[in-house]
Tab-separated table of C-alpha atoms and ligand atoms in Angstrom:
chain	number	residue	atom	x	y	z
A	14	UNK	CA	-116.789	-17.122	26.147
A	15	UNK	CA	-114.919	-13.529	26.604
A	16	UNK	CA	-111.846	-12.682	23.680
A	17	UNK	CA	-111.632	-14.083	20.603
A	18	UNK	CA	-108.026	-15.858	20.423
A	19	UNK	CA	-106.751	-19.085	19.489
A	20	UNK	CA	-107.807	-20.661	22.784
A	21	UNK	CA	-111.551	-19.524	21.872
A	22	UNK	CA	-111.316	-20.904	18.571
A	23	UNK	CA	-109.783	-24.593	20.160
A	24	UNK	CA	-112.458	-24.326	22.506
A	25	UNK	CA	-115.188	-23.481	20.226
A	26	UNK	CA	-114.395	-26.367	17.632
A	27	UNK	CA	-114.089	-28.430	20.679
A	28	UNK	CA	-117.703	-28.097	21.504
A	29	UNK	CA	-119.008	-28.569	18.333
A	30	UNK	CA	-119.534	-32.464	18.642
A	31	UNK	CA	-121.448	-31.558	22.040
A	32	UNK	CA	-124.208	-29.374	19.657
A	33	UNK	CA	-123.229	-26.326	22.541
A	34	UNK	CA	-124.404	-23.314	21.032
A	35	UNK	CA	-121.538	-21.051	21.389
A	36	UNK	CA	-120.935	-17.155	21.655
A	37	UNK	CA	-118.257	-14.787	21.590
A	38	UNK	CA	-116.518	-11.352	22.145
A	39	UNK	CA	-113.914	-10.512	20.632
A	40	UNK	CA	-112.190	-7.244	20.165
A	41	UNK	CA	-112.537	-7.431	16.426
A	42	UNK	CA	-113.870	-9.329	13.966
A	43	UNK	CA	-110.155	-10.267	12.320
A	44	UNK	CA	-109.206	-12.474	15.729
A	45	UNK	CA	-108.445	-15.825	15.650
A	46	UNK	CA	-111.945	-17.425	16.670
A	47	UNK	CA	-114.171	-14.439	15.127
A	48	UNK	CA	-113.244	-15.713	11.695
A	49	UNK	CA	-115.395	-19.333	12.823
A	50	UNK	CA	-117.747	-18.518	15.583
A	51	UNK	CA	-121.125	-17.695	14.326
A	52	UNK	CA	-122.017	-15.708	16.903
A	53	UNK	CA	-119.748	-13.270	17.313
A	54	UNK	CA	-119.907	-9.751	19.451
A	55	UNK	CA	-117.703	-7.269	18.869
A	56	UNK	CA	-116.838	-4.576	22.100
A	57	UNK	CA	-114.129	-4.013	24.828
A	58	UNK	CA	-113.719	-6.659	27.536
A	59	UNK	CA	-113.033	-3.854	29.504
A	60	UNK	CA	-116.051	-2.336	28.971
A	61	UNK	CA	-118.904	-3.278	31.940
A	62	UNK	CA	-121.722	-2.304	29.960
A	63	UNK	CA	-120.141	-4.645	26.773
A	64	UNK	CA	-119.812	-7.781	29.351
A	65	UNK	CA	-123.391	-6.966	30.408
A	66	UNK	CA	-125.322	-7.117	27.271
A	67	UNK	CA	-122.493	-10.157	26.124
A	68	UNK	CA	-123.500	-12.308	29.382
A	69	UNK	CA	-127.264	-11.776	28.353
A	70	UNK	CA	-128.626	-15.205	27.781
A	71	UNK	CA	-125.649	-16.974	28.270
A	72	UNK	CA	-125.869	-20.098	30.825
A	73	UNK	CA	-122.467	-19.496	32.291
A	74	UNK	CA	-119.113	-17.334	30.684
A	75	UNK	CA	-116.019	-18.667	30.765
A	76	UNK	CA	-112.450	-16.776	29.375
A	77	UNK	CA	-109.797	-17.296	26.563
A	78	UNK	CA	-107.751	-14.520	28.457
A	79	UNK	CA	-107.118	-13.049	32.016
A	80	UNK	CA	-107.401	-9.982	31.541
A	81	UNK	CA	-111.126	-9.073	32.074
A	82	UNK	CA	-111.045	-6.390	34.876
A	83	UNK	CA	-112.068	-8.057	38.227
A	84	UNK	CA	-114.436	-5.972	39.200
A	85	UNK	CA	-116.173	-5.835	36.353
A	86	UNK	CA	-116.388	-9.877	36.988
A	87	UNK	CA	-117.407	-9.272	40.225
A	88	UNK	CA	-121.154	-6.927	39.240
A	89	UNK	CA	-121.799	-9.379	36.525
A	90	UNK	CA	-121.807	-11.833	39.033
A	91	UNK	CA	-123.787	-9.614	41.295
A	92	UNK	CA	-126.361	-9.739	38.024
A	93	UNK	CA	-126.481	-13.318	38.723
A	94	UNK	CA	-124.545	-14.393	35.074
A	95	UNK	CA	-122.568	-17.450	35.825
A	96	UNK	CA	-118.545	-17.362	35.596
A	97	UNK	CA	-116.030	-20.337	35.227
A	98	UNK	CA	-113.667	-20.121	36.715
A	99	UNK	CA	-115.049	-17.352	39.123
A	100	UNK	CA	-113.678	-14.036	40.524
A	101	UNK	CA	-112.557	-15.358	43.556
A	102	UNK	CA	-110.320	-18.295	41.698
A	103	UNK	CA	-109.526	-15.640	39.203
A	104	UNK	CA	-107.584	-13.046	41.056
A	105	UNK	CA	-104.814	-15.211	41.347
A	106	UNK	CA	-104.232	-16.091	37.969
A	107	UNK	CA	-104.333	-12.235	36.993
A	108	UNK	CA	-102.166	-11.758	39.589
A	109	UNK	CA	-98.711	-12.861	40.361
A	110	UNK	CA	-98.437	-11.436	44.094
A	111	UNK	CA	-101.860	-12.204	45.403
A	112	UNK	CA	-101.056	-15.964	43.311
A	113	UNK	CA	-97.599	-15.862	45.447
A	114	UNK	CA	-98.887	-15.065	49.126
A	115	UNK	CA	-102.003	-17.645	48.232
A	116	UNK	CA	-99.741	-20.201	47.945
A	117	UNK	CA	-97.194	-19.581	50.373
A	118	UNK	CA	-100.522	-19.315	53.460
A	119	UNK	CA	-101.043	-22.671	51.637
A	120	UNK	CA	-97.896	-24.325	51.950
A	121	UNK	CA	-97.302	-24.722	48.097
A	122	UNK	CA	-93.144	-24.401	47.265
A	123	UNK	CA	-92.861	-21.347	45.119
A	124	UNK	CA	-89.568	-19.440	44.570
A	125	UNK	CA	-88.451	-17.062	47.413
A	126	UNK	CA	-90.082	-13.909	46.630
A	127	UNK	CA	-91.525	-10.412	47.336
A	128	UNK	CA	-93.410	-7.490	46.669
A	129	UNK	CA	-90.428	-4.694	45.597
A	130	UNK	CA	-90.741	-0.792	45.750
A	131	UNK	CA	-87.929	0.192	43.713
A	132	UNK	CA	-84.023	-0.344	42.560
A	133	UNK	CA	-82.101	0.478	45.486
A	134	UNK	CA	-85.663	-2.510	47.299
A	135	UNK	CA	-84.492	-5.135	44.583
A	136	UNK	CA	-80.907	-4.858	45.930
A	137	UNK	CA	-82.473	-5.681	50.062
A	138	UNK	CA	-83.822	-8.191	48.322
A	139	UNK	CA	-81.082	-9.615	46.985
A	140	UNK	CA	-79.209	-9.345	50.471
A	141	UNK	CA	-81.664	-10.800	52.118
A	142	UNK	CA	-81.558	-14.229	50.161
A	143	UNK	CA	-79.643	-15.993	47.254
A	144	UNK	CA	-78.362	-12.337	45.716
A	145	UNK	CA	-77.793	-11.316	42.313
A	146	UNK	CA	-79.705	-12.127	39.714
A	147	UNK	CA	-83.106	-11.610	41.116
A	148	UNK	CA	-86.207	-12.249	38.923
A	149	UNK	CA	-88.582	-9.391	38.462
A	150	UNK	CA	-91.937	-9.508	36.923
A	151	UNK	CA	-95.221	-6.725	37.074
A	152	UNK	CA	-97.935	-9.133	38.977
A	153	UNK	CA	-100.244	-8.124	35.834
A	154	UNK	CA	-100.382	-8.501	32.158
A	155	UNK	CA	-97.298	-10.141	31.307
A	156	UNK	CA	-97.869	-13.081	28.868
A	157	UNK	CA	-95.295	-15.685	27.112
A	158	UNK	CA	-92.331	-13.777	29.179
A	159	UNK	CA	-93.312	-9.938	28.606
A	160	UNK	CA	-93.259	-8.415	31.927
A	161	UNK	CA	-90.108	-10.643	33.203
A	162	UNK	CA	-87.027	-9.605	33.550
A	163	UNK	CA	-83.226	-10.704	34.548
A	164	UNK	CA	-81.623	-8.559	36.131
A	165	UNK	CA	-78.013	-8.817	37.787
A	166	UNK	CA	-78.233	-5.174	39.719
A	167	UNK	CA	-79.802	-2.423	41.372
A	168	UNK	CA	-78.586	-0.646	38.696
A	169	UNK	CA	-80.491	-2.498	36.056
A	170	UNK	CA	-83.678	-2.874	37.886
A	171	UNK	CA	-85.075	0.268	36.581
A	172	UNK	CA	-87.399	-0.955	33.006
A	173	UNK	CA	-89.517	-2.653	35.839
A	174	UNK	CA	-90.956	0.386	37.454
A	175	UNK	CA	-91.724	1.886	34.649
A	176	UNK	CA	-95.047	0.995	34.152
A	177	UNK	CA	-96.877	1.915	37.296
A	178	UNK	CA	-97.448	-1.578	37.998
A	179	UNK	CA	-96.606	-3.389	41.110
A	180	UNK	CA	-93.496	-5.609	40.821
A	181	UNK	CA	-92.978	-8.775	42.228
A	182	UNK	CA	-89.061	-9.734	42.616
A	183	UNK	CA	-88.204	-14.097	42.868
A	184	UNK	CA	-84.888	-15.577	43.285
A	185	UNK	CA	-83.993	-16.556	40.126
A	186	UNK	CA	-84.643	-20.575	40.345
A	187	UNK	CA	-82.086	-22.620	38.618
A	188	UNK	CA	-84.000	-25.346	37.700
A	189	UNK	CA	-83.155	-28.625	35.483
A	190	UNK	CA	-86.730	-28.173	33.284
A	191	UNK	CA	-89.482	-26.542	33.818
A	192	UNK	CA	-92.739	-29.551	33.955
A	193	UNK	CA	-96.671	-28.335	33.384
A	194	UNK	CA	-99.162	-30.492	35.724
A	195	UNK	CA	-102.712	-29.075	33.921
A	196	UNK	CA	-106.055	-30.557	35.606
A	197	UNK	CA	-109.633	-30.030	34.568
A	198	UNK	CA	-111.958	-29.135	38.191
A	199	UNK	CA	-116.183	-29.085	37.873
A	200	UNK	CA	-118.604	-27.527	39.729
A	201	UNK	CA	-119.592	-30.740	41.160
A	202	UNK	CA	-115.913	-31.293	42.683
A	203	UNK	CA	-114.947	-33.693	40.058
A	204	UNK	CA	-111.125	-33.586	39.360
A	205	UNK	CA	-108.871	-34.913	36.630
A	206	UNK	CA	-104.698	-34.861	35.761
A	207	UNK	CA	-103.422	-35.430	32.514
A	208	UNK	CA	-100.007	-36.672	32.275
A	209	UNK	CA	-97.501	-34.218	33.933
A	210	UNK	CA	-95.551	-32.538	30.620
A	211	UNK	CA	-92.524	-31.347	29.919
A	212	UNK	CA	-92.334	-27.461	28.448
A	213	UNK	CA	-89.346	-25.963	26.470
A	214	UNK	CA	-89.352	-22.877	26.593
A	215	UNK	CA	-87.579	-19.601	23.299
A	216	UNK	CA	-86.934	-16.318	24.418
A	217	UNK	CA	-89.469	-17.214	27.016
A	218	UNK	CA	-91.879	-18.590	24.607
A	219	UNK	CA	-93.084	-22.112	24.502
A	220	UNK	CA	-91.514	-23.725	22.204
A	221	UNK	CA	-92.244	-27.861	22.859
A	222	UNK	CA	-94.266	-30.183	24.560
A	223	UNK	CA	-93.123	-33.228	25.827
A	224	UNK	CA	-95.973	-35.516	26.769
A	225	UNK	CA	-95.440	-37.169	28.978
A	226	UNK	CA	-92.254	-35.377	31.000
A	227	UNK	CA	-89.439	-37.725	29.200
A	228	UNK	CA	-87.844	-39.091	32.773
A	229	UNK	CA	-89.902	-37.784	34.887
A	230	UNK	CA	-90.508	-40.162	38.227
A	231	UNK	CA	-93.661	-41.783	39.950
A	232	UNK	CA	-93.217	-40.040	42.601
A	233	UNK	CA	-92.505	-36.239	41.560
A	234	UNK	CA	-94.650	-36.975	38.523
A	235	UNK	CA	-97.728	-37.688	41.679
A	236	UNK	CA	-97.080	-34.789	43.585
A	237	UNK	CA	-97.445	-32.823	40.975
A	238	UNK	CA	-100.441	-33.949	39.492
A	239	UNK	CA	-101.462	-33.839	43.262
A	240	UNK	CA	-100.340	-30.382	44.212
A	241	UNK	CA	-102.356	-28.977	40.434
A	242	UNK	CA	-105.104	-30.515	41.900
A	243	UNK	CA	-104.691	-29.679	45.499
A	244	UNK	CA	-104.366	-25.614	43.735
A	245	UNK	CA	-107.756	-26.378	42.379
A	246	UNK	CA	-109.492	-27.523	45.126
A	247	UNK	CA	-108.535	-24.843	47.630
A	248	UNK	CA	-108.679	-22.030	45.485
A	249	UNK	CA	-111.827	-23.654	44.359
A	250	UNK	CA	-110.897	-23.746	40.111
A	251	UNK	CA	-113.756	-24.499	37.803
A	252	UNK	CA	-112.491	-25.773	33.766
A	253	UNK	CA	-108.721	-26.370	33.063
A	254	UNK	CA	-106.168	-25.301	35.570
A	255	UNK	CA	-102.059	-25.186	34.220
A	256	UNK	CA	-99.635	-24.760	37.456
A	257	UNK	CA	-96.316	-24.567	35.182
A	258	UNK	CA	-93.372	-25.988	37.277
A	259	UNK	CA	-89.263	-25.732	38.078
A	260	UNK	CA	-88.301	-28.638	38.355
A	261	UNK	CA	-84.907	-27.782	40.557
A	262	UNK	CA	-81.670	-29.705	39.990
A	263	UNK	CA	-81.999	-30.992	43.344
A	264	UNK	CA	-85.292	-32.670	42.550
A	265	UNK	CA	-87.737	-30.416	43.811
A	266	UNK	CA	-90.651	-29.120	42.253
A	267	UNK	CA	-91.235	-25.589	42.571
A	268	UNK	CA	-94.573	-23.445	41.246
A	269	UNK	CA	-94.155	-20.950	38.541
A	270	UNK	CA	-97.575	-19.418	37.325
A	271	UNK	CA	-101.119	-20.537	37.245
A	272	UNK	CA	-103.288	-19.928	34.657
A	273	UNK	CA	-107.431	-20.829	34.771
A	274	UNK	CA	-108.136	-21.371	31.181
A	275	UNK	CA	-106.597	-23.840	28.100
A	276	UNK	CA	-102.946	-23.763	28.065
A	277	UNK	CA	-100.691	-23.712	25.873
A	278	UNK	CA	-98.932	-26.925	27.323
A	279	UNK	CA	-102.202	-28.489	27.242
A	280	UNK	CA	-102.759	-28.448	23.387
A	281	UNK	CA	-100.603	-31.898	22.464
A	282	UNK	CA	-104.120	-33.682	24.407
A	283	UNK	CA	-106.007	-32.922	20.987
A	284	UNK	CA	-104.213	-34.954	19.505
A	285	UNK	CA	-102.528	-37.310	22.265
A	286	UNK	CA	-105.159	-37.591	24.945
A	287	UNK	CA	-108.677	-39.413	24.704
A	288	UNK	CA	-110.578	-36.709	25.777
A	289	UNK	CA	-108.694	-32.811	25.369
A	290	UNK	CA	-107.669	-30.048	27.909
A	291	UNK	CA	-111.006	-27.868	25.109
A	292	UNK	CA	-113.204	-30.433	25.864
A	293	UNK	CA	-112.787	-31.482	29.241
A	294	UNK	CA	-112.837	-27.123	29.607
A	295	UNK	CA	-115.822	-27.404	28.066
A	296	UNK	CA	-117.662	-30.127	30.012
A	297	UNK	CA	-116.233	-28.845	33.081
A	298	UNK	CA	-117.947	-24.967	32.971
A	299	UNK	CA	-121.160	-27.158	32.084
A	300	UNK	CA	-120.765	-29.113	34.979
A	301	UNK	CA	-120.928	-32.532	33.060
A	302	UNK	CA	-119.084	-35.362	34.071
A	303	UNK	CA	-115.395	-35.256	32.495
A	304	UNK	CA	-113.576	-37.241	30.099
A	305	UNK	CA	-110.423	-39.714	30.196
A	306	UNK	CA	-107.543	-37.055	30.463
A	307	UNK	CA	-105.292	-39.948	29.723
A	308	UNK	CA	-102.939	-40.446	26.471
A	309	UNK	CA	-103.484	-42.133	23.593
A	310	UNK	CA	-99.881	-42.605	22.285
A	311	UNK	CA	-96.498	-43.510	24.757
A	312	UNK	CA	-95.614	-40.194	23.122
A	313	UNK	CA	-96.980	-36.439	22.093
A	314	UNK	CA	-95.186	-33.525	21.236
A	315	UNK	CA	-96.559	-30.186	20.594
A	316	UNK	CA	-94.494	-28.100	18.222
A	317	UNK	CA	-95.285	-24.284	18.312
A	318	UNK	CA	-95.389	-22.934	15.124
A	319	UNK	CA	-94.199	-19.281	14.698
A	320	UNK	CA	-94.439	-16.491	12.843
A	321	UNK	CA	-91.611	-15.980	10.091
A	322	UNK	CA	-90.778	-13.854	7.007
A	323	UNK	CA	-93.025	-15.812	5.334
A	324	UNK	CA	-96.438	-14.404	5.318
A	325	UNK	CA	-98.104	-17.415	3.574
A	326	UNK	CA	-97.303	-20.567	5.251
A	327	UNK	CA	-99.966	-22.561	3.915
A	328	UNK	CA	-98.086	-23.151	0.240
A	329	UNK	CA	-95.722	-25.572	2.990
A	330	UNK	CA	-99.183	-27.666	3.472
A	331	UNK	CA	-98.297	-30.171	0.350
A	332	UNK	CA	-94.885	-30.518	1.289
A	333	UNK	CA	-95.441	-31.403	5.344
A	334	UNK	CA	-98.163	-33.591	4.662
A	335	UNK	CA	-96.667	-35.486	1.781
A	336	UNK	CA	-93.415	-36.198	4.035
A	337	UNK	CA	-95.247	-37.643	7.308
A	338	UNK	CA	-98.975	-38.521	6.947
A	339	UNK	CA	-99.637	-38.606	10.575
A	340	UNK	CA	-98.719	-34.920	11.043
A	341	UNK	CA	-101.384	-32.677	12.967
A	342	UNK	CA	-101.941	-29.550	12.437
A	343	UNK	CA	-103.814	-26.817	14.203
A	344	UNK	CA	-102.729	-23.202	12.487
A	345	UNK	CA	-104.696	-20.483	13.893
A	346	UNK	CA	-105.857	-18.363	11.103
A	347	UNK	CA	-103.834	-14.885	12.417
A	348	UNK	CA	-101.693	-12.891	10.191
A	349	UNK	CA	-97.840	-13.972	9.960
A	350	UNK	CA	-95.366	-11.564	12.050
A	351	UNK	CA	-92.048	-12.399	13.304
A	352	UNK	CA	-92.446	-14.371	16.674
A	353	UNK	CA	-96.090	-14.427	16.977
A	354	UNK	CA	-97.543	-17.939	17.741
A	355	UNK	CA	-99.544	-18.745	14.640
A	356	UNK	CA	-100.063	-22.100	14.907
A	357	UNK	CA	-98.731	-25.364	16.495
A	358	UNK	CA	-98.659	-29.106	15.085
A	359	UNK	CA	-98.994	-32.192	17.578
A	360	UNK	CA	-96.534	-36.130	16.325
A	361	UNK	CA	-97.570	-39.009	18.193
A	362	UNK	CA	-95.532	-42.059	18.181
A	363	UNK	CA	-93.063	-44.509	20.143
A	364	UNK	CA	-89.869	-43.414	18.996
A	365	UNK	CA	-89.990	-39.774	21.377
A	366	UNK	CA	-86.594	-38.395	18.825
A	367	UNK	CA	-88.475	-39.181	15.823
A	368	UNK	CA	-91.941	-37.945	17.490
A	369	UNK	CA	-89.978	-35.021	18.211
A	370	UNK	CA	-88.011	-34.358	14.634
A	371	UNK	CA	-91.351	-34.445	12.775
A	372	UNK	CA	-92.692	-31.382	15.017
A	373	UNK	CA	-89.619	-30.088	14.967
A	374	UNK	CA	-89.501	-30.257	10.684
A	375	UNK	CA	-93.110	-29.521	10.608
A	376	UNK	CA	-92.758	-26.002	12.492
A	377	UNK	CA	-89.387	-24.923	10.864
A	378	UNK	CA	-90.664	-26.290	7.330
A	379	UNK	CA	-94.536	-24.210	7.920
A	380	UNK	CA	-92.004	-20.740	9.833
A	381	UNK	CA	-89.813	-20.931	6.589
A	382	UNK	CA	-86.591	-21.469	8.101
A	383	UNK	CA	-85.793	-24.891	6.422
A	384	UNK	CA	-86.921	-25.478	2.589
A	385	UNK	CA	-86.624	-28.981	2.601
B	424	LIG	P1	-94.979	-15.389	31.472
B	424	LIG	O1	-96.671	-14.663	32.173
B	424	LIG	O2	-94.628	-13.913	30.921
B	424	LIG	O3	-95.433	-16.750	31.342
B	424	LIG	P2	-93.479	-16.640	34.226
B	424	LIG	O4	-93.559	-16.290	34.947
B	424	LIG	O5	-94.155	-17.649	33.041
B	424	LIG	O6	-93.938	-15.120	33.291
B	424	LIG	O7	-92.447	-16.571	33.179
B	424	LIG	C1	-91.330	-16.644	32.404
B	424	LIG	C2	-90.339	-17.336	31.979
B	424	LIG	O8	-89.180	-17.173	32.901
B	424	LIG	C3	-90.624	-19.265	32.920
B	424	LIG	O9	-90.928	-19.624	31.619
B	424	LIG	C4	-89.519	-19.240	33.242
B	424	LIG	O10	-87.789	-19.884	32.122
B	424	LIG	C5	-88.611	-18.205	33.309
B	424	LIG	N1	-88.717	-17.815	35.110
B	424	LIG	C6	-89.662	-17.058	35.479
B	424	LIG	N2	-89.704	-16.691	36.865
B	424	LIG	C7	-88.366	-17.708	37.369
B	424	LIG	C8	-88.225	-17.656	38.066
B	424	LIG	N3	-88.335	-17.014	39.062
B	424	LIG	N4	-86.308	-18.583	38.200
B	424	LIG	C9	-85.607	-18.809	36.564
B	424	LIG	N5	-86.609	-18.513	36.043
B	424	LIG	C10	-87.848	-17.620	35.826
């Protein structure tokens, strides 16, 4: 796997019971996955020769992030390296402009959008459509809300153009909530769909994921799953695909974003599904039969643990574990910095309010924002 973040750490963990030999390309030995994988190459994923040397002896190469340059992926594929998902699919997770155009052509409902060239063009986009506010996004390099701006007029629209990356303008969607439809597809074309989840963002960062999305009608849930399966098949995705969706106030679904790797909206599945997203990603990229995605509990809630002002989170384990023996803690071994995702907790049970409260309490206690 290329990339040493927490997704690689948890993918490696899922491969252990299957006896999978896992090799990692990581920026530094301190990265989350590099701390736990024995076969680590330290190097720069932006360098083709590093990638070539790394890929030697790998049956298949997969990714913890979407930032490996497409021309390098093409060169590796030309060398005969098996890359999953392949570059033609990955392009749509690398570039929001490419993704929007492809989905539009496939008839997939998306927010109204177009590439804009400067602040005056943003004003034109607003006039042509829904007016301000307009959402601006750099087409590449964004994550956790970085690279996304909500602008109220043209004078407010200069910042996104400073990076020198194309800028995508989108209508500001009046959504009632955000959902994610997670599916996994294998090279054979087998696919499985996880229950559709609700994802709650705070300051552009995922905070809580509820599986399944409370109160979602059977009809919308099936629509979301079908949409995700169709996108996976049309784009030729292999591995885990997260389709982030907006549920609009008038009951429609619009696609926001695609991720072709394990995703934060699927972390609940580690403790809440028969087969986790990580285990199914491993199976898919190795072209093994996929595992059952069905839930094991009525409700599973994933609550992200963000870094707070206290560098030592482990001191909080005593209280959290004693208070809630059913709590599942997943920490990434990352240095604690304020606002940084350093772990998550999963809780599950039959009473959603209780399951949410237990997750919230543990995340806040680990972060140090509450003390009892
Ligand atoms: P990132 O790649 O940083 O995750 P996203 O495109 O997913 O960026 O946007 C981050 C968040 O910004 C979304 O989760 C959503 O809350 C909000 N957002 C993005 N696009 C729109 C839009 N067109 N209308 C309203 N809110 C949006």
